[in-house]
């Protein structure tokens, strides 16, 4: 059975819902029986369970909290509970990540900034594996223009940061938009994650924490090609957690 909350001392994944109704054609959730919402819990239950984890460490130097993995944290059905969770856990001081293919409004952006205790505590990863083919492949998501709306407020908020989340790289698709991605990076000066597609094998455990060890990265040359191309314009990473590691390093320096 998939866990609502799982991880280790370094990073914990939090879901108020298991399942997603966006119907992205490349999604891994159908392979684990979660292409529809199959389970949900309240924000209060999430907070209580997270607090009781023996390995969870509160504070800025504590466990990184990642919202989602088995769900879309900013869907209409899930957003309210996500906001309730964030309102509590932000006070603990941990670094927090959330990734979404939905639209976060101006009001919501300023709210997230207001509950952050320090610069870069909350990272918003704007998931955009394709621009040109989004309408065809991502049926239940926000359109690209609405999805990227938060970037317009980047200069007005100082405690949250934004990441262009190009994951998964889809063979023969994502790379077609490399110039569009480059233009976005240069215009908004945001971090970038270019990551591989996950495969699922419930019979074979991997060392990847995401997906409780059942996910396996399908490495393709186009992902590395895109990373190399975009590095000319900005700071590019392969995994989302590397962004926080970079932020921490800059603070030390």
PDB file of C-alpha atoms in Angstrom, residues 96-236:
ATOM      1  CA  UNK A  96       9.699  23.007   1.898  1.00  0.00           C
ATOM      2  CA  UNK A  97       9.223  22.068  -1.761  1.00  0.00           C
ATOM      3  CA  UNK A  98       6.034  21.881  -3.753  1.00  0.00           C
ATOM      4  CA  UNK A  99       5.680  21.041  -7.436  1.00  0.00           C
ATOM      5  CA  UNK A 100       2.578  21.727  -9.480  1.00  0.00           C
ATOM      6  CA  UNK A 101       1.125  21.762 -12.973  1.00  0.00           C
ATOM      7  CA  UNK A 102      -1.769  23.910 -11.794  1.00  0.00           C
ATOM      8  CA  UNK A 103      -2.000  27.685 -11.483  1.00  0.00           C
ATOM      9  CA  UNK A 104      -1.052  29.446  -8.259  1.00  0.00           C
ATOM     10  CA  UNK A 105      -2.771  32.822  -8.014  1.00  0.00           C
ATOM     11  CA  UNK A 106      -1.180  36.129  -7.049  1.00  0.00           C
ATOM     12  CA  UNK A 107      -3.007  36.055  -3.718  1.00  0.00           C
ATOM     13  CA  UNK A 108      -1.740  32.538  -3.019  1.00  0.00           C
ATOM     14  CA  UNK A 109       1.830  33.492  -3.947  1.00  0.00           C
ATOM     15  CA  UNK A 110       1.818  36.363  -1.468  1.00  0.00           C
ATOM     16  CA  UNK A 111       0.288  34.097   1.159  1.00  0.00           C
ATOM     17  CA  UNK A 112       3.091  31.547   0.740  1.00  0.00           C
ATOM     18  CA  UNK A 113       5.616  34.339   1.010  1.00  0.00           C
ATOM     19  CA  UNK A 114       3.941  35.632   4.188  1.00  0.00           C
ATOM     20  CA  UNK A 115       4.122  32.301   6.039  1.00  0.00           C
ATOM     21  CA  UNK A 116       7.783  31.710   5.185  1.00  0.00           C
ATOM     22  CA  UNK A 117      10.145  32.396   8.076  1.00  0.00           C
ATOM     23  CA  UNK A 118      13.233  33.164   6.019  1.00  0.00           C
ATOM     24  CA  UNK A 119      14.491  33.675   2.487  1.00  0.00           C
ATOM     25  CA  UNK A 120      14.067  30.617   0.239  1.00  0.00           C
ATOM     26  CA  UNK A 121      12.245  28.505   2.815  1.00  0.00           C
ATOM     27  CA  UNK A 122       9.506  27.508   0.354  1.00  0.00           C
ATOM     28  CA  UNK A 123      10.314  26.530  -3.216  1.00  0.00           C
ATOM     29  CA  UNK A 124       7.650  26.435  -5.918  1.00  0.00           C
ATOM     30  CA  UNK A 125       8.581  24.067  -8.713  1.00  0.00           C
ATOM     31  CA  UNK A 126       6.573  24.981 -11.799  1.00  0.00           C
ATOM     32  CA  UNK A 127       6.278  21.670 -13.625  1.00  0.00           C
ATOM     33  CA  UNK A 128       6.570  22.119 -17.381  1.00  0.00           C
ATOM     34  CA  UNK A 129       7.890  19.004 -19.172  1.00  0.00           C
ATOM     35  CA  UNK A 130       6.549  20.303 -22.472  1.00  0.00           C
ATOM     36  CA  UNK A 131       5.312  23.606 -23.794  1.00  0.00           C
ATOM     37  CA  UNK A 132       4.375  22.880 -27.382  1.00  0.00           C
ATOM     38  CA  UNK A 133       2.548  19.618 -26.664  1.00  0.00           C
ATOM     39  CA  UNK A 134       1.061  20.428 -23.258  1.00  0.00           C
ATOM     40  CA  UNK A 135      -2.564  20.667 -24.422  1.00  0.00           C
ATOM     41  CA  UNK A 136      -2.273  17.238 -26.002  1.00  0.00           C
ATOM     42  CA  UNK A 137      -0.355  15.416 -23.261  1.00  0.00           C
ATOM     43  CA  UNK A 138      -1.528  17.141 -20.060  1.00  0.00           C
ATOM     44  CA  UNK A 139      -5.296  17.104 -20.276  1.00  0.00           C
ATOM     45  CA  UNK A 140      -6.242  18.138 -16.746  1.00  0.00           C
ATOM     46  CA  UNK A 141      -3.556  20.694 -15.989  1.00  0.00           C
ATOM     47  CA  UNK A 142      -3.471  24.469 -16.168  1.00  0.00           C
ATOM     48  CA  UNK A 143      -2.438  25.927 -19.504  1.00  0.00           C
ATOM     49  CA  UNK A 144       1.205  26.942 -19.770  1.00  0.00           C
ATOM     50  CA  UNK A 145       0.477  30.674 -19.467  1.00  0.00           C
ATOM     51  CA  UNK A 146      -1.457  30.194 -16.212  1.00  0.00           C
ATOM     52  CA  UNK A 147       1.089  27.697 -14.887  1.00  0.00           C
ATOM     53  CA  UNK A 148       3.908  30.213 -15.318  1.00  0.00           C
ATOM     54  CA  UNK A 149       1.906  33.132 -13.883  1.00  0.00           C
ATOM     55  CA  UNK A 150       3.776  33.067 -10.521  1.00  0.00           C
ATOM     56  CA  UNK A 151       6.995  34.106 -12.254  1.00  0.00           C
ATOM     57  CA  UNK A 152       5.489  37.544 -12.801  1.00  0.00           C
ATOM     58  CA  UNK A 153       5.598  38.123  -9.050  1.00  0.00           C
ATOM     59  CA  UNK A 154       9.156  36.895  -8.534  1.00  0.00           C
ATOM     60  CA  UNK A 155      10.554  40.374  -7.887  1.00  0.00           C
ATOM     61  CA  UNK A 156       7.819  41.131  -5.332  1.00  0.00           C
ATOM     62  CA  UNK A 157       8.357  38.198  -2.997  1.00  0.00           C
ATOM     63  CA  UNK A 158      11.577  37.560  -1.112  1.00  0.00           C
ATOM     64  CA  UNK A 159      11.051  34.493   1.046  1.00  0.00           C
ATOM     65  CA  UNK A 160      10.022  31.994  -1.629  1.00  0.00           C
ATOM     66  CA  UNK A 161      11.789  30.971  -4.799  1.00  0.00           C
ATOM     67  CA  UNK A 162      10.723  29.537  -8.125  1.00  0.00           C
ATOM     68  CA  UNK A 163      12.117  26.683 -10.185  1.00  0.00           C
ATOM     69  CA  UNK A 164      11.427  25.794 -13.787  1.00  0.00           C
ATOM     70  CA  UNK A 165      10.752  22.087 -13.311  1.00  0.00           C
ATOM     71  CA  UNK A 166      11.398  20.325 -16.615  1.00  0.00           C
ATOM     72  CA  UNK A 167      10.674  16.822 -15.467  1.00  0.00           C
ATOM     73  CA  UNK A 168      10.251  14.313 -16.909  1.00  0.00           C
ATOM     74  CA  UNK A 169      12.145  14.922 -20.127  1.00  0.00           C
ATOM     75  CA  UNK A 170       9.989  13.227 -22.747  1.00  0.00           C
ATOM     76  CA  UNK A 171      11.830  11.625 -25.636  1.00  0.00           C
ATOM     77  CA  UNK A 172      11.316  13.510 -28.882  1.00  0.00           C
ATOM     78  CA  UNK A 173       9.121  16.100 -27.163  1.00  0.00           C
ATOM     79  CA  UNK A 174      10.747  18.156 -24.396  1.00  0.00           C
ATOM     80  CA  UNK A 175      13.891  18.995 -26.322  1.00  0.00           C
ATOM     81  CA  UNK A 176      11.797  20.646 -29.054  1.00  0.00           C
ATOM     82  CA  UNK A 177      11.148  23.524 -26.637  1.00  0.00           C
ATOM     83  CA  UNK A 178      14.760  24.157 -25.620  1.00  0.00           C
ATOM     84  CA  UNK A 179      14.788  27.719 -26.960  1.00  0.00           C
ATOM     85  CA  UNK A 180      11.507  28.528 -25.194  1.00  0.00           C
ATOM     86  CA  UNK A 181      12.941  27.214 -21.925  1.00  0.00           C
ATOM     87  CA  UNK A 182      16.108  29.246 -22.451  1.00  0.00           C
ATOM     88  CA  UNK A 183      14.061  32.404 -22.989  1.00  0.00           C
ATOM     89  CA  UNK A 184      12.146  31.816 -19.741  1.00  0.00           C
ATOM     90  CA  UNK A 185      15.351  31.236 -17.780  1.00  0.00           C
ATOM     91  CA  UNK A 186      16.986  34.373 -19.107  1.00  0.00           C
ATOM     92  CA  UNK A 187      13.867  36.484 -18.608  1.00  0.00           C
ATOM     93  CA  UNK A 188      13.107  35.436 -15.023  1.00  0.00           C
ATOM     94  CA  UNK A 189      16.536  34.272 -13.777  1.00  0.00           C
ATOM     95  CA  UNK A 190      15.177  31.140 -12.115  1.00  0.00           C
ATOM     96  CA  UNK A 191      16.741  27.857 -11.124  1.00  0.00           C
ATOM     97  CA  UNK A 192      16.053  24.913 -13.446  1.00  0.00           C
ATOM     98  CA  UNK A 193      15.655  21.178 -12.859  1.00  0.00           C
ATOM     99  CA  UNK A 194      15.915  18.920 -15.894  1.00  0.00           C
ATOM    100  CA  UNK A 195      15.059  15.397 -14.803  1.00  0.00           C
ATOM    101  CA  UNK A 196      14.447  11.944 -16.205  1.00  0.00           C
ATOM    102  CA  UNK A 197      11.230   9.977 -16.513  1.00  0.00           C
ATOM    103  CA  UNK A 198      10.427   7.506 -13.746  1.00  0.00           C
ATOM    104  CA  UNK A 199       9.710   3.883 -14.519  1.00  0.00           C
ATOM    105  CA  UNK A 200       7.932   1.662 -12.005  1.00  0.00           C
ATOM    106  CA  UNK A 201       8.935  -1.811 -10.849  1.00  0.00           C
ATOM    107  CA  UNK A 202       7.169  -2.944  -7.680  1.00  0.00           C
ATOM    108  CA  UNK A 203       9.204  -6.162  -7.644  1.00  0.00           C
ATOM    109  CA  UNK A 204      12.602  -4.459  -7.660  1.00  0.00           C
ATOM    110  CA  UNK A 205      13.687  -1.930  -5.044  1.00  0.00           C
ATOM    111  CA  UNK A 206      15.864   0.995  -6.116  1.00  0.00           C
ATOM    112  CA  UNK A 207      17.950   3.423  -4.096  1.00  0.00           C
ATOM    113  CA  UNK A 208      15.690   6.334  -5.118  1.00  0.00           C
ATOM    114  CA  UNK A 209      13.750   7.694  -2.152  1.00  0.00           C
ATOM    115  CA  UNK A 210      10.980   9.081  -4.373  1.00  0.00           C
ATOM    116  CA  UNK A 211       8.226   6.497  -4.711  1.00  0.00           C
ATOM    117  CA  UNK A 212       9.364   4.446  -1.717  1.00  0.00           C
ATOM    118  CA  UNK A 213      12.050   2.712  -3.769  1.00  0.00           C
ATOM    119  CA  UNK A 214       9.767   1.441  -6.527  1.00  0.00           C
ATOM    120  CA  UNK A 215      10.633   4.169  -9.040  1.00  0.00           C
ATOM    121  CA  UNK A 216      13.575   3.885 -11.391  1.00  0.00           C
ATOM    122  CA  UNK A 217      15.003   6.715 -13.486  1.00  0.00           C
ATOM    123  CA  UNK A 218      14.933   6.070 -17.215  1.00  0.00           C
ATOM    124  CA  UNK A 219      18.016   7.906 -18.355  1.00  0.00           C
ATOM    125  CA  UNK A 220      17.860   9.301 -21.893  1.00  0.00           C
ATOM    126  CA  UNK A 221      20.483  11.308 -23.755  1.00  0.00           C
ATOM    127  CA  UNK A 222      18.061  14.137 -24.460  1.00  0.00           C
ATOM    128  CA  UNK A 223      17.918  15.031 -20.770  1.00  0.00           C
ATOM    129  CA  UNK A 224      21.665  15.560 -20.582  1.00  0.00           C
ATOM    130  CA  UNK A 225      21.604  17.390 -23.901  1.00  0.00           C
ATOM    131  CA  UNK A 226      18.972  19.781 -22.586  1.00  0.00           C
ATOM    132  CA  UNK A 227      20.852  20.337 -19.341  1.00  0.00           C
ATOM    133  CA  UNK A 228      24.018  21.188 -21.250  1.00  0.00           C
ATOM    134  CA  UNK A 229      22.140  23.599 -23.506  1.00  0.00           C
ATOM    135  CA  UNK A 230      20.365  25.414 -20.659  1.00  0.00           C
ATOM    136  CA  UNK A 231      23.474  25.687 -18.461  1.00  0.00           C
ATOM    137  CA  UNK A 232      24.623  28.450 -20.802  1.00  0.00           C
ATOM    138  CA  UNK A 233      21.725  30.553 -19.526  1.00  0.00           C
ATOM    139  CA  UNK A 234      21.314  29.637 -15.869  1.00  0.00           C
ATOM    140  CA  UNK A 235      21.794  27.297 -12.933  1.00  0.00           C
ATOM    141  CA  UNK A 236      20.601  23.826 -13.946  1.00  0.00           C
TER     142      UNK A 236
END
